[in-house]
Structures are given as structure tokens and as C-alpha cells.
Coordinates of C-alpha atoms in Angstrom, one line a residue:
X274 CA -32.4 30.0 51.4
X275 CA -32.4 33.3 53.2
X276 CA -35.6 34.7 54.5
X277 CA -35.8 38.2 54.4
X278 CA -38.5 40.9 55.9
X279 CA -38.8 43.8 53.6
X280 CA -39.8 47.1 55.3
X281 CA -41.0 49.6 53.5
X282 CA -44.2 51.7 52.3
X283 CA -44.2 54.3 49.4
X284 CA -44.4 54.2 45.4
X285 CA -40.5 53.9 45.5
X286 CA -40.0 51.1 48.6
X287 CA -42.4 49.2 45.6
X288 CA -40.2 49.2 43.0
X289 CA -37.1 47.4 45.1
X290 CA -39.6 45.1 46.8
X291 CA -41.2 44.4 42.9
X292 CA -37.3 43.9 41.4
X293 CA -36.0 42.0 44.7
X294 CA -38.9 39.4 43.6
X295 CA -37.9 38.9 40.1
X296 CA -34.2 38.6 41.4
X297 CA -35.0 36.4 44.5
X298 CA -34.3 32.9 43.3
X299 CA -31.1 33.7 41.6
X300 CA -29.4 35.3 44.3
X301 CA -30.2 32.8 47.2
X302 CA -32.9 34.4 49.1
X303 CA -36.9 34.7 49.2
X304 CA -39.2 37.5 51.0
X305 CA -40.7 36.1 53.7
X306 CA -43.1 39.1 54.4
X307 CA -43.7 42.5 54.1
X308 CA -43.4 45.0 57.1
X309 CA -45.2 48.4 56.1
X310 CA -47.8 51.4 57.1
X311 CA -51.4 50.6 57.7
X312 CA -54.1 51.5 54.9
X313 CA -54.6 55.4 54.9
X314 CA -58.3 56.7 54.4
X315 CA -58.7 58.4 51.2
X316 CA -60.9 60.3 49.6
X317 CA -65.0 61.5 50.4
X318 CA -66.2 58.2 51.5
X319 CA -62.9 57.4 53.4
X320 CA -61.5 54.1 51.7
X321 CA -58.9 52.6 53.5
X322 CA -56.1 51.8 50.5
X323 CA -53.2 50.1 51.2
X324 CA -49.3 51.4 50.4
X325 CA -47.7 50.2 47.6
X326 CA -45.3 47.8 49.2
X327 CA -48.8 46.3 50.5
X328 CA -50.1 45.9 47.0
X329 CA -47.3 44.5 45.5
X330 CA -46.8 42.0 48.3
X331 CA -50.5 41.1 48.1
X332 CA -50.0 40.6 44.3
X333 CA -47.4 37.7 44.9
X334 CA -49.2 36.2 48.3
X335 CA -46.8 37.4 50.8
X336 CA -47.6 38.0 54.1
X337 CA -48.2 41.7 54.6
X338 CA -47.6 43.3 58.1
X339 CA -48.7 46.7 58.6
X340 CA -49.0 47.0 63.1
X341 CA -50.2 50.5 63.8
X342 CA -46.4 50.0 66.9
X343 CA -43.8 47.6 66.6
X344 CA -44.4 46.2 70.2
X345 CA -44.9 43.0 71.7
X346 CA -48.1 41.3 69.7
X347 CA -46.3 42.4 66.8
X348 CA -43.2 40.7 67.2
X349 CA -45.4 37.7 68.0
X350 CA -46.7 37.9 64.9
X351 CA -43.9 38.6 62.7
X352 CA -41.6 35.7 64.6
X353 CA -43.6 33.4 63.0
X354 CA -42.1 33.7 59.4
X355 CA -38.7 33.1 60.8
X356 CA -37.2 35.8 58.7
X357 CA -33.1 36.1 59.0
X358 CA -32.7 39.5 58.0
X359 CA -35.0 42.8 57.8
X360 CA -34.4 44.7 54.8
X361 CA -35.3 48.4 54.9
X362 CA -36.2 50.9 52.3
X363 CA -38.5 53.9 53.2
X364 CA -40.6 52.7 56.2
X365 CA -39.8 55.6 58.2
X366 CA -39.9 54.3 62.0
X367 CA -37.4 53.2 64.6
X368 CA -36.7 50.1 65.1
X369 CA -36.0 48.8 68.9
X370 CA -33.3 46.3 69.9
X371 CA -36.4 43.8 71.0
X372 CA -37.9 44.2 67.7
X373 CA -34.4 43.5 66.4
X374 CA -33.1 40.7 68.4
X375 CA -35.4 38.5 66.1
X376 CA -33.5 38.4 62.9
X377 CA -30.2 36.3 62.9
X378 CA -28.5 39.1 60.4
X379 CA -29.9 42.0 62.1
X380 CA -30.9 44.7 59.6
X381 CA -29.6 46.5 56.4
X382 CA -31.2 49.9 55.4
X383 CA -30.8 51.7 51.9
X384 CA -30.6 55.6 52.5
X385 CA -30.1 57.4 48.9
X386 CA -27.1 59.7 50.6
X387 CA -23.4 60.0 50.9
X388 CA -23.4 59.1 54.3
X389 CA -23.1 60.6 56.7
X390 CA -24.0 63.4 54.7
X391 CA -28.3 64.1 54.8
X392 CA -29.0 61.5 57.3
X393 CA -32.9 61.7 57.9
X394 CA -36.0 61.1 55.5
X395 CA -35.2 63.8 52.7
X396 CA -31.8 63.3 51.5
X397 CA -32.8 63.4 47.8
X398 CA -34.7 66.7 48.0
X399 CA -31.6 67.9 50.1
X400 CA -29.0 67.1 47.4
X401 CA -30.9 68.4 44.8
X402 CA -32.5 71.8 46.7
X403 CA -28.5 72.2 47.2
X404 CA -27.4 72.0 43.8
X405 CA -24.9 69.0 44.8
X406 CA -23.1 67.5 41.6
X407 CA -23.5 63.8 42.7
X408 CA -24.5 62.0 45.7
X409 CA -24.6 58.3 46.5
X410 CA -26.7 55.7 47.3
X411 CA -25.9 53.7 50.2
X412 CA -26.7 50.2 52.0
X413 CA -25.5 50.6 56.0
X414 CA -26.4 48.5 59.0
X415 CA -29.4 49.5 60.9
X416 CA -28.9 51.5 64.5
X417 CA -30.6 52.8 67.1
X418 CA -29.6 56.1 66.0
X419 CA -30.9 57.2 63.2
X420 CA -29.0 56.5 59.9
X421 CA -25.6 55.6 62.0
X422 CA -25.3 52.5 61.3
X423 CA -21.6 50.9 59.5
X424 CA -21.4 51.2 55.3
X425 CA -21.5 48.1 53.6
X426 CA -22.1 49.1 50.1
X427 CA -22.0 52.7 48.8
X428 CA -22.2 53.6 45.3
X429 CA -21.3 57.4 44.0
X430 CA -24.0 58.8 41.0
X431 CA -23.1 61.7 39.6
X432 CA -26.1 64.2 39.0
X433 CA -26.5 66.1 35.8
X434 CA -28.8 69.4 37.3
X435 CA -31.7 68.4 35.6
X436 CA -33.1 65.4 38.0
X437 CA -35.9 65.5 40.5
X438 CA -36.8 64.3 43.7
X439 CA -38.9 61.7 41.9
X440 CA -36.7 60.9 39.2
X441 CA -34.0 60.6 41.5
X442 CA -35.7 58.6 44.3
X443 CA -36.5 56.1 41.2
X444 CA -33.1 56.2 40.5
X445 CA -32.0 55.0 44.2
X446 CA -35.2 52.3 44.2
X447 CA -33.4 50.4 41.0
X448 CA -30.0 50.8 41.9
X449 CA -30.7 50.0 45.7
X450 CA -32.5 46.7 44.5
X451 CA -29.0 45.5 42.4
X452 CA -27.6 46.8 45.4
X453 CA -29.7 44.8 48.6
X454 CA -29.4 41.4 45.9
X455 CA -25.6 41.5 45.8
X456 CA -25.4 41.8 49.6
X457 CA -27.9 39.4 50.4
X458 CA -26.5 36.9 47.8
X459 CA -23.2 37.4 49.8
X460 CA -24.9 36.8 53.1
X461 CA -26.9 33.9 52.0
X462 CA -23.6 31.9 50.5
X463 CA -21.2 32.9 53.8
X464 CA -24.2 32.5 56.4
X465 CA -22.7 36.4 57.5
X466 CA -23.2 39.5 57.2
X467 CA -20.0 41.0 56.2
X468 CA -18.2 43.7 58.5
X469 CA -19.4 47.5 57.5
X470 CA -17.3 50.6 57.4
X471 CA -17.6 53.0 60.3
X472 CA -19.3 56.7 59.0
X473 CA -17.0 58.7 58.4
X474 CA -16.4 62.9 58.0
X475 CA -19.2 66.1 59.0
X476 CA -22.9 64.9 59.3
X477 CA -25.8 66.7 58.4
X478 CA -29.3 66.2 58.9
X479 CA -32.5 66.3 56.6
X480 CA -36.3 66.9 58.1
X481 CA -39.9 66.6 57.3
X482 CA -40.9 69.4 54.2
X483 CA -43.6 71.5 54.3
X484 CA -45.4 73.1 52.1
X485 CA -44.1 76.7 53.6
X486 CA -40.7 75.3 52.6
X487 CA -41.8 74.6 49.2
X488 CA -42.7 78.8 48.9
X489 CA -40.0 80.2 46.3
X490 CA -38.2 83.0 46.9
X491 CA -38.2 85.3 43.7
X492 CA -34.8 87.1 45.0
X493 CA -33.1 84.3 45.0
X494 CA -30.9 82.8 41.7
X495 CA -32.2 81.5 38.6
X496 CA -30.3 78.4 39.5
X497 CA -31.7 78.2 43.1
X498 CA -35.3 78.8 41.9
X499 CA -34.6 75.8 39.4
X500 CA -33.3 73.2 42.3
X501 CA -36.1 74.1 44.0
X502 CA -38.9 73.3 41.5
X503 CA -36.7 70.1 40.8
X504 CA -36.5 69.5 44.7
X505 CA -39.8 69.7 45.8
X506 CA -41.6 68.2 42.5
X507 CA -44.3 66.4 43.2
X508 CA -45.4 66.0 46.9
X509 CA -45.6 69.4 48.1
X510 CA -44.4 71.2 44.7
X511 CA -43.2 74.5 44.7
X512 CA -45.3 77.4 44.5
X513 CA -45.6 81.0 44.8
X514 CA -48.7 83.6 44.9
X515 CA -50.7 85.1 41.5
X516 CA -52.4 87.9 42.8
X517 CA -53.5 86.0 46.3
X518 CA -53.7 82.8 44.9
X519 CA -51.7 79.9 45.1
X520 CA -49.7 78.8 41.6
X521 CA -48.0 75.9 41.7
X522 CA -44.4 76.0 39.5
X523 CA -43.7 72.0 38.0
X524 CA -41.1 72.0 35.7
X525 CA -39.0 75.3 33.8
X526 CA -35.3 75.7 33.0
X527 CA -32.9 78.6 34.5
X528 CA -31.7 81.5 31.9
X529 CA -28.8 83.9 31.9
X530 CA -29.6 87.6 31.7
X531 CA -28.2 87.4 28.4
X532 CA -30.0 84.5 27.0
X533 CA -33.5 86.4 28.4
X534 CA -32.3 89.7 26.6
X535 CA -31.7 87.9 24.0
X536 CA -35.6 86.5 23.5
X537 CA -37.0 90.7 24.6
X538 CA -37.1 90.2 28.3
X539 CA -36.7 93.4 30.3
X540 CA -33.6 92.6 32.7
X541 CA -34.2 95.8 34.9
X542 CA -38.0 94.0 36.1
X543 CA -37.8 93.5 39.9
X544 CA -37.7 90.3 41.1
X545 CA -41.1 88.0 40.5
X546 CA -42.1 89.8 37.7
X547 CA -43.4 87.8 34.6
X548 CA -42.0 89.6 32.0
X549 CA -42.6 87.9 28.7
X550 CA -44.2 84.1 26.9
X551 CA -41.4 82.9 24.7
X552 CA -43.2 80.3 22.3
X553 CA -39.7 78.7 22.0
X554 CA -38.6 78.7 25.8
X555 CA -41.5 79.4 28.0
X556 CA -42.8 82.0 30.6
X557 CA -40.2 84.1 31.7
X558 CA -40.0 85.4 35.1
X559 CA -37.1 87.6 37.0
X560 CA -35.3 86.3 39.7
X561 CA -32.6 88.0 41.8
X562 CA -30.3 87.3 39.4
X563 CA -30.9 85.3 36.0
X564 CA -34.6 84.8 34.4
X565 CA -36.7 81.2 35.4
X566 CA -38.5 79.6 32.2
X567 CA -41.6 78.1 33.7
X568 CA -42.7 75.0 30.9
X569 CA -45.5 73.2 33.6
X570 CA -47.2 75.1 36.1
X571 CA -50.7 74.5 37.7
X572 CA -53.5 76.8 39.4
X573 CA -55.5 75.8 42.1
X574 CA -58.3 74.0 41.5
X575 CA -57.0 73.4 37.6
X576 CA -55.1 70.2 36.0
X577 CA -51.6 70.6 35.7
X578 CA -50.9 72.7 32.2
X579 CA -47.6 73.3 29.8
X580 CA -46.7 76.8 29.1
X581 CA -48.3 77.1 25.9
X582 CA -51.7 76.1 27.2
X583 CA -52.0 78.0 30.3
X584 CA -51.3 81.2 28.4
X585 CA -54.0 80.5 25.6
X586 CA -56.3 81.2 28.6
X587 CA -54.3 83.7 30.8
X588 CA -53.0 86.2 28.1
X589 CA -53.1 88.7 30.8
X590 CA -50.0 86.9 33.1
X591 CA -47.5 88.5 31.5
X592 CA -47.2 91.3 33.5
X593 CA -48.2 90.1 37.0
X594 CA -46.0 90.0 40.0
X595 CA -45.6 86.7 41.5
X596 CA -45.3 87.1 45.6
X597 CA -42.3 86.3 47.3

């Protein structure tokens, strides 16, 4: 049976760990334990709650590592399961060649790219802020560069314009789980991991998103506003100003000029104006070129609202000039 330490940390690094359990015995291999992030401090009295990779592996009585380095007394610690292979989704730290001289197999990683295209930690934001029409995800060795390592599964998905980051990043948590079982089943009946593909073609890199990146930018596209929203939904969400305040922008829909003029909007409105509520569509607002339908937006302080609500109690927004 292959013994296998599972890296990882957020809601989506949960869902492979929770489907690589229920798949375990079938395909030859058990997790050992569970390497992830220590408990964060939440809220006013400062509770220490644990990831989700923690809580799941707590659920099912598997050792849970969470060391605040990977250095010496934790390798100790972690030796003593006498796992053959670290599996890696979303832990988001380097690992050393000391660290990984303990696992027989080495390491596997899944990134939720077309690598080497959007190496680093936000490659499904990237794709989507881009307006790509697919990525991939993909299962490559671990490096000591980051996300360098050889290709030993990729899989292509074609996207459809209307995903976002956390729809997509669900996506790559289910299909990465199939993915990580039919490897390890592989490695567990040939005792070896098979040879990966070298990375090949122009790479690109992905970085850490603020919430000044998340800002939109009302002279931009209809379309680009859209992948925005989509891209950065969620964790930080995009936003823009209403009259010095912040307004977070959740979910909406794109429009030609036509279809706007169509429903009374005013195409000659500069850019960020809200220029009309469409019961059937949503909140209208001008962009460089095209109209945005907002359908979810939130103010600050307030619970997330759909279109309709918000403007039973802000009749006056139509009107106001969103800051670029």
C-alpha cells in the first residue's frame, strides 16, 4: 500500500484530500498524514481555527502536521509516518531537497494551468482575468524552482466565459483528485513513478492579488470588466467607488451597445456611469466600450444583495458615477 503525505491548506486542497479518501482503498494507496498551515486567529476574541485540509483530516483521524518551517524537528516528526510520496495541492511553500529526500517517490504537485503557462499561486484568476478559452489542469513533479517540475498528467478544459475563480478552482480540486488517484494507482502497482515530460514553450508568471488589483477600470471593455468580476470573485472581489465609498461588484453579464439601446440606456454616458435598472437584465453601467449588467453587488458594511433588492433601497443610483 502506498503511503502518501497530502500538502495542502484551503477550502479547495479539502475537496481532493476529502475525494482522495473515499478513493484510497480502490486505487492502492492510503494518506498517511496531512502537511498544512497552522491555525489562523479569527475573529474578536482571536480563535485559532484550523484550515480545511486540517479539519477534514481530523474528521478521519489522520495525523495533521501544520510546523510554522519545514526544518529539521519537522522532518523528525513527519519521518515517522514513513510516507512514500508527498502529494501537493495548494500549500503554498517551497519545499527543500532535505525535506524531500524523505519520500521514496519524491513529490507530485497539481497546478490548475497549462504549463508552463501561469506558473505561481493564481493561475485560475490569470486565465479567467485574460479571457482565455480553456486552460488545463496539470499533475508535474515537484522542483526547487517553482512550478518547473516534468508533466506527468495534463488534462485541457475548455472554459465557456462564464466561470469564476471559485467555480473554476472547484473544478481543478475534482478533476485533480481523479487525476492524483490514477497516478498514484500507477505508482503503487509499478513501485515507480513514471518518467514526466519536460515543460515545454513561453512561461509566464502569476503573483499574489491585492485588493488594488481587484479596482475596475470603467474605460475598459464590457468584456474585460466581466472577467474581472468573474476573476477576482470572492477573496478580494472586485470593486469600485459610489460616491467615496467602496461598492463591491459580485456577479453581472457584459452587453453590446445595441443590446443596452435596445432596454433605453443612453450609449453617449461616459464611462462609469449608471445609466439605467432593467428589471429583466440588471443595473446598467457604461464602460469604454459595451454596457456591464451588475445582478449581485454589495456595500460596505451591508450583506451581499441582487439587483432588484439593492435598488428597492437605493432608487437614487441610477445616475451616479462609479470612480475609476
Amino acid at each position: 500500500m502506498l503511503r502518501i503525505l497530502y500538502a495542502g491548506s484551503p477550502e479547495a486542497s479539502a475537496v481532493t484530500l476529502k475525494l482522495l479518501l473515499e478513493k484510497s482503498a480502490e486505487n492502492a494507496f492510503e494518506v498517511a498524514g496531512v502537511l498544512t498551515n497552522p491555525p489562523s486567529a479569527k475573529g474578536r476574541h482571536k480563535t485559532l481555527i484550523p484550515t480545511p485540509v486540517a479539519s477534514i483530516a481530523e474528521e478521519n483521524n489522520i495525523p495533521v502536521f501544520c510546523p510554522e518551517h519545514l526544518d529539521a524537528a519537522a522532518r523528525e516528526d513527519i519521518k515517522k509516518i514513513n510516507a512514500d510520496i508527498l502529494v501537493v495541492f495548494a500549500y503554498g511553500h517551497i519545499f527543500g531537497p532535505k525535506f524531500m529526500a524523505e519520500f521514496k517517490f519524491g513529490g507530485i504537485n497539481l497546478h490548475p494551468s497549462a504549463l508552463p503557462k501561469y506558473r505561481g499561486c493564481t493561475p485560475v484568476n490569470a486565465a479567467i482575468l485574460n479571457g482565455d478559452s480553456e486552460t488545463a489542469f496539470t499533475i508535474q513533479t515537484i522542483s526547487q524552482k517553482m512550478d518547473e517540475g516534468d508533466i506527468l498528467l495534463q488534462k485541457k478544459i475548455s472554459l465557456t466565459g462564464r466561470e469564476n475563480s471559485i467555480s473554476l478552482l472547484d473544478s481543478a480540486a475534482k478533476e485533480g483528485a481523479e487525476m492524483f488517484c490514477n497516478l498514484l494507482s500507477e505508482i503503487s502497482a509499478k513501485n515507480l513513478l513514471p518518467d514526466g515530460k519536460k515543460q515545454e514553450g513561453q512561461a509566464s508568471y502569476t503573483g499574489i492579488i491585492t485588493k488594488e488589483d481587484a479596482k475596475l477600470d470603467w474605460n475598459k471593455s464590457a468584456s474585460e470588466i466581466d472577467c474581472a468580476v468573474r476573476a477576482y470573485y470572492g477573496d478580494p472581489s472586485a470593486w469600485t467607488l459610489e460616491k467615496g465609498l467602496p461598492l463591491k461588484i459580485i456577479e453581472g453579464k457584459s452587453l453590446f451597445e445595441e443590446e443596452a439601446a435596445s432596454l433605453g440606456a443612453d450609449i453617449s454616458a461616459k464611462a462609469g456611469m449608471v445609466c439605467l435598472f432593467a428589471k429583466s437584465t440588471g443595473i446598467l453601467v457604461k464602460c469604454g466600450s459595451g454596457f456591464y449588467a451588475i445582478t449581485k453587488l454589495q456595500r460596505q458594511g451591508k450583506n451581499p444583495m441582487d439587483y432588484k433588492s439593492f435598488m428597492n433601497g437605493a432608487r437614487d443610483f441610477v445616475g451616479t458615477e462609479l470612480s475609476l
